XYZ file of N, CA, C and O in Angstrom:
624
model
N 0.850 -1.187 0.000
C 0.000 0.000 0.000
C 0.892 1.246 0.000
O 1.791 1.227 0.841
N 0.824 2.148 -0.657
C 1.123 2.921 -0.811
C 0.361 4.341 -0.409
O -0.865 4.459 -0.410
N 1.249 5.348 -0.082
C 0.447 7.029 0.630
C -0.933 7.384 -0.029
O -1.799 7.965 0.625
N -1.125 7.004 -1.394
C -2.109 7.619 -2.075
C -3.508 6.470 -1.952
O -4.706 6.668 -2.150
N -2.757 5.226 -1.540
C -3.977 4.272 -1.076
C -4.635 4.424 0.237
O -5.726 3.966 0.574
N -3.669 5.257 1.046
C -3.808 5.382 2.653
C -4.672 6.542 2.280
O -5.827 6.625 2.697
N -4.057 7.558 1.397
C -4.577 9.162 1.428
C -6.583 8.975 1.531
O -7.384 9.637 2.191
N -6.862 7.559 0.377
C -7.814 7.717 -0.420
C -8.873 6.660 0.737
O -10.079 6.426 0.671
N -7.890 6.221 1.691
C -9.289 5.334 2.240
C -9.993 6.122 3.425
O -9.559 7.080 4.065
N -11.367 5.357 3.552
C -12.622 5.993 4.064
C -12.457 5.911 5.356
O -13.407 6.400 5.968
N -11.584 5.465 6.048
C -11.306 5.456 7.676
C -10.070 6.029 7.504
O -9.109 5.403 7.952
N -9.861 7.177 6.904
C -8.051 8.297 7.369
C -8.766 9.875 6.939
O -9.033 10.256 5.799
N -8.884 10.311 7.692
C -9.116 11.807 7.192
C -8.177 12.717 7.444
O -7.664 12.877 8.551
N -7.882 13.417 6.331
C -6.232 14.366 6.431
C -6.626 15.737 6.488
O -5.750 16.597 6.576
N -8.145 16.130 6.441
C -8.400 17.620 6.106
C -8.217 18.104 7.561
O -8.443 17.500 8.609
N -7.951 18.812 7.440
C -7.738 19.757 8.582
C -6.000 19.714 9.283
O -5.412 20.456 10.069
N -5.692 18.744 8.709
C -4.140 18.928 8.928
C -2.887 20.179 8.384
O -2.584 20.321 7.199
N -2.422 20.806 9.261
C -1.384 21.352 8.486
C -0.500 20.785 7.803
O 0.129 19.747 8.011
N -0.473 21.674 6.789
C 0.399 21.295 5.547
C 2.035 20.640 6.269
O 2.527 19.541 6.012
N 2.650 21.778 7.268
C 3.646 21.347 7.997
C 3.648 20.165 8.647
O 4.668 19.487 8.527
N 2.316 19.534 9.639
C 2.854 18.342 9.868
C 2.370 17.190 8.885
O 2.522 15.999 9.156
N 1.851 17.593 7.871
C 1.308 16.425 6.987
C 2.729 16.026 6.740
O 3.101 14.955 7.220
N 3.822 16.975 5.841
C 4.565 16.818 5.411
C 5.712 16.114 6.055
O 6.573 15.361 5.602
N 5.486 16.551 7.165
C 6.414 15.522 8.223
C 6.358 14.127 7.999
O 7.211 13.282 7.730
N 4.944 14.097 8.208
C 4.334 12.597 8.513
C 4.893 11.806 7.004
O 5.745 10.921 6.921
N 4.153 12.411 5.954
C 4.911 11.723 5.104
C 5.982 11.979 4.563
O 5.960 11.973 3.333
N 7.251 12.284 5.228
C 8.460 11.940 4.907
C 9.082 10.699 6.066
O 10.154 10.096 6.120
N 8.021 10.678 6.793
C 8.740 9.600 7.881
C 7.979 8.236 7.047
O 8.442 7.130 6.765
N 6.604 8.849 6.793
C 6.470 7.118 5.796
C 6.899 7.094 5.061
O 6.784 5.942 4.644
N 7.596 7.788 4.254
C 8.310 7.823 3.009
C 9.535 7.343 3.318
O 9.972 6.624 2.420
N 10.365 7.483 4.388
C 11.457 6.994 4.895
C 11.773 5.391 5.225
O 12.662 4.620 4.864
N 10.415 5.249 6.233
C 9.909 3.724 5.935
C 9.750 2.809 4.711
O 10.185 1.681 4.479
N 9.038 3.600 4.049
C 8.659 2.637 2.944
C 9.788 2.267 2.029
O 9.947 1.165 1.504
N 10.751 3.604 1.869
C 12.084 3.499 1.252
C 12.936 2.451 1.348
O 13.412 1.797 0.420
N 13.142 2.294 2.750
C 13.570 2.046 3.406
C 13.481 0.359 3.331
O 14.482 -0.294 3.035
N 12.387 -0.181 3.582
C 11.983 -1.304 3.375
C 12.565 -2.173 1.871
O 13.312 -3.146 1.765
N 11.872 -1.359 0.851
C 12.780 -1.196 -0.232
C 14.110 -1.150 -0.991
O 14.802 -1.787 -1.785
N 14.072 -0.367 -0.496
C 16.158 -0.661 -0.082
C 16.937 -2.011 -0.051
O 17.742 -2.626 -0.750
N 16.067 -2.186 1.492
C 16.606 -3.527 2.353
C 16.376 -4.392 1.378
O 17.437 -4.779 0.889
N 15.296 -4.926 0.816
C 15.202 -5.884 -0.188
C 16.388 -5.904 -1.676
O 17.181 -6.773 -2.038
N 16.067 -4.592 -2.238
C 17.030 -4.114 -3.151
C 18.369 -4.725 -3.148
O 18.768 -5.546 -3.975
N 19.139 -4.176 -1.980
C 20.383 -4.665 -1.746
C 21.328 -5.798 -1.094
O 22.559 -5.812 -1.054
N 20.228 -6.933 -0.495
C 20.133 -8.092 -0.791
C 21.430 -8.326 0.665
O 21.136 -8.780 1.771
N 22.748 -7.897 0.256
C 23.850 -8.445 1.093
C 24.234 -7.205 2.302
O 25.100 -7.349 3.166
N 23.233 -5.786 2.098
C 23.693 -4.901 3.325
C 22.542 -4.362 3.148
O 21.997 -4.424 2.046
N 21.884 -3.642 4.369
C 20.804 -3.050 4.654
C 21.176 -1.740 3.858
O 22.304 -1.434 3.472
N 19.884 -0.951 3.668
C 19.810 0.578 3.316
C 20.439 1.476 3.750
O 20.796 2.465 3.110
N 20.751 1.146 5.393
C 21.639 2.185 6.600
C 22.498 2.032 6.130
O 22.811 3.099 5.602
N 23.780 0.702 5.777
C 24.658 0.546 5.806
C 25.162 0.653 4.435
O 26.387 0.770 4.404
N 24.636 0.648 3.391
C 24.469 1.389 1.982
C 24.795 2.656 2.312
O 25.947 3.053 2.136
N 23.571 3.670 2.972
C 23.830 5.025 2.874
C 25.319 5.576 3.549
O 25.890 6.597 3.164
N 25.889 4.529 4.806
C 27.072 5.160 5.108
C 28.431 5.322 4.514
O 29.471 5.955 4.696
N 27.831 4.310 3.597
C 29.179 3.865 2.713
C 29.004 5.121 1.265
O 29.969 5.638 0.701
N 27.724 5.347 0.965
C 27.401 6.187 0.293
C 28.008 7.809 0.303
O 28.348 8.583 -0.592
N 27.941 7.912 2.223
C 28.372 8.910 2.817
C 30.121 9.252 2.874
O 30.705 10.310 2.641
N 30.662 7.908 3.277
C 32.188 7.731 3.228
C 32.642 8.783 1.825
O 33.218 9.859 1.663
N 31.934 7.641 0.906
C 32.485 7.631 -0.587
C 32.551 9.532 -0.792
O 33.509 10.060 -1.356
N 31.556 10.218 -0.317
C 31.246 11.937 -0.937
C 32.253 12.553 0.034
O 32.168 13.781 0.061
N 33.135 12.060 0.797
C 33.914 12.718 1.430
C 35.314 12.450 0.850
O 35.798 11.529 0.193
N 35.755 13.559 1.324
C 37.423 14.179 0.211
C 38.358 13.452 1.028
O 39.235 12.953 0.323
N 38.527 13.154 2.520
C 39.183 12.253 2.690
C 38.850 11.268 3.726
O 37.755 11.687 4.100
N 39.157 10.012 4.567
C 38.996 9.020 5.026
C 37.892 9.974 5.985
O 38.238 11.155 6.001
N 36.891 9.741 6.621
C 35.878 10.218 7.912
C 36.490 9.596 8.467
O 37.063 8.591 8.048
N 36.541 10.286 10.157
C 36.504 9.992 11.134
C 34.830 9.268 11.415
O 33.907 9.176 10.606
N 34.878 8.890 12.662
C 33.664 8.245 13.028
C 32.824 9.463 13.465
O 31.612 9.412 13.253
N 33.362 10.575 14.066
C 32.539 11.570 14.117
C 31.767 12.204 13.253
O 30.638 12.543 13.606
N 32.217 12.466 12.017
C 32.945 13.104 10.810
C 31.634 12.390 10.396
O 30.634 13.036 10.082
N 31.676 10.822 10.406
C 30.191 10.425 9.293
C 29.423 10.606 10.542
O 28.724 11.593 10.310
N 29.191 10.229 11.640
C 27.871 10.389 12.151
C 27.549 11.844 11.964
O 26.345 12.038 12.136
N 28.224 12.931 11.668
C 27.467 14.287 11.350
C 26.795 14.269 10.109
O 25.738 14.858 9.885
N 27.505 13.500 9.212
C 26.848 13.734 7.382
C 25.674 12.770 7.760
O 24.555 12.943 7.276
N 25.946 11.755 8.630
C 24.328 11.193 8.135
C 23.451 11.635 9.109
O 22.306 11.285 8.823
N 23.510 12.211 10.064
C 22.688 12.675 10.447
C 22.274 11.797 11.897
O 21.183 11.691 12.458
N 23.493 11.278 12.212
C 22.838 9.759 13.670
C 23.772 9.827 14.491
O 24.967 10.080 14.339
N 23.197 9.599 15.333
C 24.533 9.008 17.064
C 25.683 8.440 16.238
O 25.849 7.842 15.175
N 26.594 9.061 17.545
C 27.574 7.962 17.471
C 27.774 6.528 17.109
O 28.138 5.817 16.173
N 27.189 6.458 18.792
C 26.645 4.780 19.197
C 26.122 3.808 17.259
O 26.467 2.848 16.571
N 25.360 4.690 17.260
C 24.463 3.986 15.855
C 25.660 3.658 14.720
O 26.018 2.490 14.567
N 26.164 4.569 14.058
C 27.108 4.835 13.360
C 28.337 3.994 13.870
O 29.336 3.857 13.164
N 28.259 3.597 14.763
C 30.244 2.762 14.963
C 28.986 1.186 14.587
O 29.347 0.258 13.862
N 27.776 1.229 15.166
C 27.055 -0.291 14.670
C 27.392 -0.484 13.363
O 28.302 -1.269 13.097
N 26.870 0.039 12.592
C 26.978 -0.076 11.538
C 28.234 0.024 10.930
O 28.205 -0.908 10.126
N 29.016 0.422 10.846
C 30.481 -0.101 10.575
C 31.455 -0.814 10.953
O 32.575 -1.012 10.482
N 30.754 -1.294 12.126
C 31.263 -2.881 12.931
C 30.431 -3.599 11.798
O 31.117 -3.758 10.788
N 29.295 -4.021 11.701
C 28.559 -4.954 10.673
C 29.329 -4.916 9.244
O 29.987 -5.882 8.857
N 29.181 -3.634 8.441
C 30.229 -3.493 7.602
C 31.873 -3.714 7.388
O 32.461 -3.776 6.308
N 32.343 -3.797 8.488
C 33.774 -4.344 9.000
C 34.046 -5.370 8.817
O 35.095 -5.800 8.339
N 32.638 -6.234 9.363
C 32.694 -7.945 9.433
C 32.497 -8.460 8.160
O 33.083 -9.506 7.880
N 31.729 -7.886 7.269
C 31.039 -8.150 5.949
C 32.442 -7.689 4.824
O 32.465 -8.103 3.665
N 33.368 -6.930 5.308
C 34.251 -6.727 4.509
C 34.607 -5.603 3.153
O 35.335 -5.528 2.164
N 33.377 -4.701 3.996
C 32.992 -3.429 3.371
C 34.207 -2.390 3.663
O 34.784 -1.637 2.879
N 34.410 -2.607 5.095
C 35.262 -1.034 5.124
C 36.029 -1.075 6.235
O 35.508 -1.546 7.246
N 36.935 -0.765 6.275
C 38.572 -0.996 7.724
C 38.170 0.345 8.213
O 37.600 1.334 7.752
N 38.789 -0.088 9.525
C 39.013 1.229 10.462
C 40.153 1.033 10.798
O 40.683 -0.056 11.018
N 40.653 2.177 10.866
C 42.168 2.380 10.704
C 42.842 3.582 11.342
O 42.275 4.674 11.309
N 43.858 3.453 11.839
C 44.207 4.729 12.923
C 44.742 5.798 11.814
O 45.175 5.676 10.668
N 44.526 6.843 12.635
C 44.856 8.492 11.511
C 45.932 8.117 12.184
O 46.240 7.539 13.227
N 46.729 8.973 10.634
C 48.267 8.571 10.818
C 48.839 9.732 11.557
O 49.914 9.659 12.153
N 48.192 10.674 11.515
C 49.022 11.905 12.337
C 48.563 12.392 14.203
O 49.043 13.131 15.062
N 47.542 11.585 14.100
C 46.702 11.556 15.676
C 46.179 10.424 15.745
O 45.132 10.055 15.215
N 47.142 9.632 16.630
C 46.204 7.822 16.760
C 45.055 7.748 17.523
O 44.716 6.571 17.645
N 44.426 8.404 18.003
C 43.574 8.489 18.666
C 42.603 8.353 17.520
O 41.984 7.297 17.381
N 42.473 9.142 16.875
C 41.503 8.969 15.790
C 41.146 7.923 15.153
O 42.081 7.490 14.480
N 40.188 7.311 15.062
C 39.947 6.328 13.838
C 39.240 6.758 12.276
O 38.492 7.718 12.093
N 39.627 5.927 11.398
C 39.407 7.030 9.785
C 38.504 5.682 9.489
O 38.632 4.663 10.167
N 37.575 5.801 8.394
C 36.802 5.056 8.370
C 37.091 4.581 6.588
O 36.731 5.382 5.726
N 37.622 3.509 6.254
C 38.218 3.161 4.418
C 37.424 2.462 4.032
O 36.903 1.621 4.764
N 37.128 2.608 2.837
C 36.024 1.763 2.214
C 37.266 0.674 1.142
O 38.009 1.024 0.224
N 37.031 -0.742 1.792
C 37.663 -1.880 0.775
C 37.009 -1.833 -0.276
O 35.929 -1.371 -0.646
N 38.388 -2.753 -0.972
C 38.386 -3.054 -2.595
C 36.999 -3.847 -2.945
O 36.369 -3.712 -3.994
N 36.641 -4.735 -1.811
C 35.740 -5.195 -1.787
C 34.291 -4.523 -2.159
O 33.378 -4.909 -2.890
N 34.444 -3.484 -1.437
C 33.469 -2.817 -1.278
C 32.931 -1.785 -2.868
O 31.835 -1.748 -3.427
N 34.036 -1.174 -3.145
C 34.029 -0.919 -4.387
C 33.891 -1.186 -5.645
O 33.784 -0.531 -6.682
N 33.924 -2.750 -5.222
C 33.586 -3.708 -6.341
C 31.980 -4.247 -6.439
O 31.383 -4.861 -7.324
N 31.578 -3.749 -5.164
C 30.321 -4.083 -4.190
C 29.413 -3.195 -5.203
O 28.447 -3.467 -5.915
N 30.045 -2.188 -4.988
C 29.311 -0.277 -6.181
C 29.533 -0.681 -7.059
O 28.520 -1.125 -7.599
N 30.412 -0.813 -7.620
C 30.691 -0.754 -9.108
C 29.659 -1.869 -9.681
O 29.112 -1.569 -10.742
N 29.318 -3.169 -9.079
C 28.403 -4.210 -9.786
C 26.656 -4.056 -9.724
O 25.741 -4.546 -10.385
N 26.755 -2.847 -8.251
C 24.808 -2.436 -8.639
C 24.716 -1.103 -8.885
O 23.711 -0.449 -8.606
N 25.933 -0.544 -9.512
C 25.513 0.473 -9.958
C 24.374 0.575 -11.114
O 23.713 1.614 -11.080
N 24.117 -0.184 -11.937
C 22.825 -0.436 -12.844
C 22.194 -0.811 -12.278
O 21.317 0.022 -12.508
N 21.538 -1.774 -11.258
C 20.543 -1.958 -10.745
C 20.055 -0.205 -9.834
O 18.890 0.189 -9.877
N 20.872 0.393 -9.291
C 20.800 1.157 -8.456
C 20.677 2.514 -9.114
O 20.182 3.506 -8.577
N 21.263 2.439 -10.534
C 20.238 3.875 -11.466
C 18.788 3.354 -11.596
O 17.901 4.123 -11.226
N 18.445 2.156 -12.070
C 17.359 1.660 -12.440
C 15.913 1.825 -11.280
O 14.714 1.716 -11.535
N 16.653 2.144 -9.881
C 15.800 2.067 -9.061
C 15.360 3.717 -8.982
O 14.230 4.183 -8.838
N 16.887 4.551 -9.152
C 16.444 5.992 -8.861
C 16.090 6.632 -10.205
O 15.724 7.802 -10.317
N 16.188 6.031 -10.908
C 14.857 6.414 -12.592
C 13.378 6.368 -12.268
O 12.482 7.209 -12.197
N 13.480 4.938 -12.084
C 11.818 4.594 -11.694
C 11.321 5.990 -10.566
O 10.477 6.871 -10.725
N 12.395 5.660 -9.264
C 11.708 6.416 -8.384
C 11.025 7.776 -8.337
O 10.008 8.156 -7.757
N 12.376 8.720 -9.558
C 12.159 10.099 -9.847
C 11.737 9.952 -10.884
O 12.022 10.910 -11.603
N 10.853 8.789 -11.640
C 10.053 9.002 -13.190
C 9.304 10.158 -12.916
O 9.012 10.407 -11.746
N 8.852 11.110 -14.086
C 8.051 12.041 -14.103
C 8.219 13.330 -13.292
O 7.349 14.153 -13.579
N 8.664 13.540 -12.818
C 9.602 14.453 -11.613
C 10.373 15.661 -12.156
O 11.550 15.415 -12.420
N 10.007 16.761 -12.349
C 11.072 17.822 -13.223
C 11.951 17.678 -12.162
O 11.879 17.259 -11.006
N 12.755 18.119 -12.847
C 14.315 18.660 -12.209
C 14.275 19.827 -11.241
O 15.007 19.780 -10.252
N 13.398 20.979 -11.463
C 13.187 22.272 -10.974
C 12.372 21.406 -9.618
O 12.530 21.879 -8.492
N 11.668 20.368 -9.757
C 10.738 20.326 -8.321
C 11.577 19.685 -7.206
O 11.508 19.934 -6.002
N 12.610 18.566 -8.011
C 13.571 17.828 -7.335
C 14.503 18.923 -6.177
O 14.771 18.645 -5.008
N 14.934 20.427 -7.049
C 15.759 21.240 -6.531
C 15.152 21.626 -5.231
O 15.537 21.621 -4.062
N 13.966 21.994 -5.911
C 13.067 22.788 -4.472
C 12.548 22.226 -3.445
O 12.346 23.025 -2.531
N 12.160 20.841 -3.166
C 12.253 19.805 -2.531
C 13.701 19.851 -1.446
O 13.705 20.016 -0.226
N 14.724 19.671 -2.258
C 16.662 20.164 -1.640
C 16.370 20.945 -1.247
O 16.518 20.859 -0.028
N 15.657 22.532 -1.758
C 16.142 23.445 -1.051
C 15.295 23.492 0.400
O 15.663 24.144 1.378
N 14.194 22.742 0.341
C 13.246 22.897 1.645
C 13.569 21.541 2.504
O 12.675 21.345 3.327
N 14.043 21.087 2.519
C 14.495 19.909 3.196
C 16.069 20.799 3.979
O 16.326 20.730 5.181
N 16.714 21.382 3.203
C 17.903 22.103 3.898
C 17.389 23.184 4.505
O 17.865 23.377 5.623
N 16.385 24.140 4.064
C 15.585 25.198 5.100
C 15.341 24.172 6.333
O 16.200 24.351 7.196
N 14.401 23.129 6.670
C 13.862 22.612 7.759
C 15.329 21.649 8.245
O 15.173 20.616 8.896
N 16.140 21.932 8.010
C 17.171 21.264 8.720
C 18.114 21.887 9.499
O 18.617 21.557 10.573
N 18.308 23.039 8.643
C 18.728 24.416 9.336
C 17.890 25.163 10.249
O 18.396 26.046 10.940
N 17.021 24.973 10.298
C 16.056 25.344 11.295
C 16.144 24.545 12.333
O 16.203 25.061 13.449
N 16.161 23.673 12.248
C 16.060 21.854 13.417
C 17.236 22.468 14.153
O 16.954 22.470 15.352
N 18.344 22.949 13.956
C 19.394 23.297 14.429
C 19.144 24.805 14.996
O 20.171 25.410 15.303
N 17.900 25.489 15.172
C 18.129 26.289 15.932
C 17.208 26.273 17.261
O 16.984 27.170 18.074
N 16.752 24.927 17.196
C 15.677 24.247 18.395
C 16.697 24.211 19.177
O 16.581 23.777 20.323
């Protein structure tokens, strides 16, 4: 089932909702449902552990563990899980910074890269479908209001 099957049935009434928390609501089912999706999609690592590696990869050099739990947006605690699981699976080393050992840097293996490189076609194929029909201009403005309400979240 999908939002527009939920929107349309005779026991959910949405009128009178603000637009603000509608929109909430469905980005958290939208997150879910994604989400779910994902997990199936990628068969040998969950969606979380996709996106961190996703996250690694857009950074200019090795993350610290701090470093990604800020880009994705999660605890600590959460973020070292998931790259313990990924560790074991043979996705990505942790490895001491060479100029402050204290630090740990977070490397994405050969393995792992070989991991991308083989669903990268499955994984356009999913974000075609997803953004079929979708201008480009709505995609932006979507970015730009998702970074307004995030920048805002940060002044709670």
């Amino acid at each position: 089932m999908n939002i527009k099957d939920v929107m349309q049935q005779e026991n959910v009434d949405f009128t009178g909702i603000e637009p603000s928390y509608f929109l909430l609501g469905l980005l958290s089912a939208f997150d879910n449902r994604f989400q779910a999706m994902a997990d199936k999609t990628m068969e040998e690592i969950s969606w979380k552990q996709f996106f961190a590696i996703i996250c690694i990869s857009l950074c200019k050099e090795h993350p610290t563990l701090k470093e990604l739990a800020e880009i994705m947006g999660s605890s600590h605690q959460n973020v070292k899980q998931i790259l313990l699981k990924l560790e074991k699976k043979g996705f990505v080393s942790i490895v001491a910074d060479e100029t402050d050992k204290r630090k740990q840097r977070i490397v994405l293996t050969q393995y792992c890269l070989e991991f991308c490189q083989e669903n990268q076609k499955r994984s356009s194929h999913v974000m075609k479908k997803m953004f079929g029909g979708i201008p480009e201009e709505q995609i932006n403005t979507t970015i730009q209001t998702i970074i307004q309400i995030e920048d805002n979240l940060k002044l709670l």
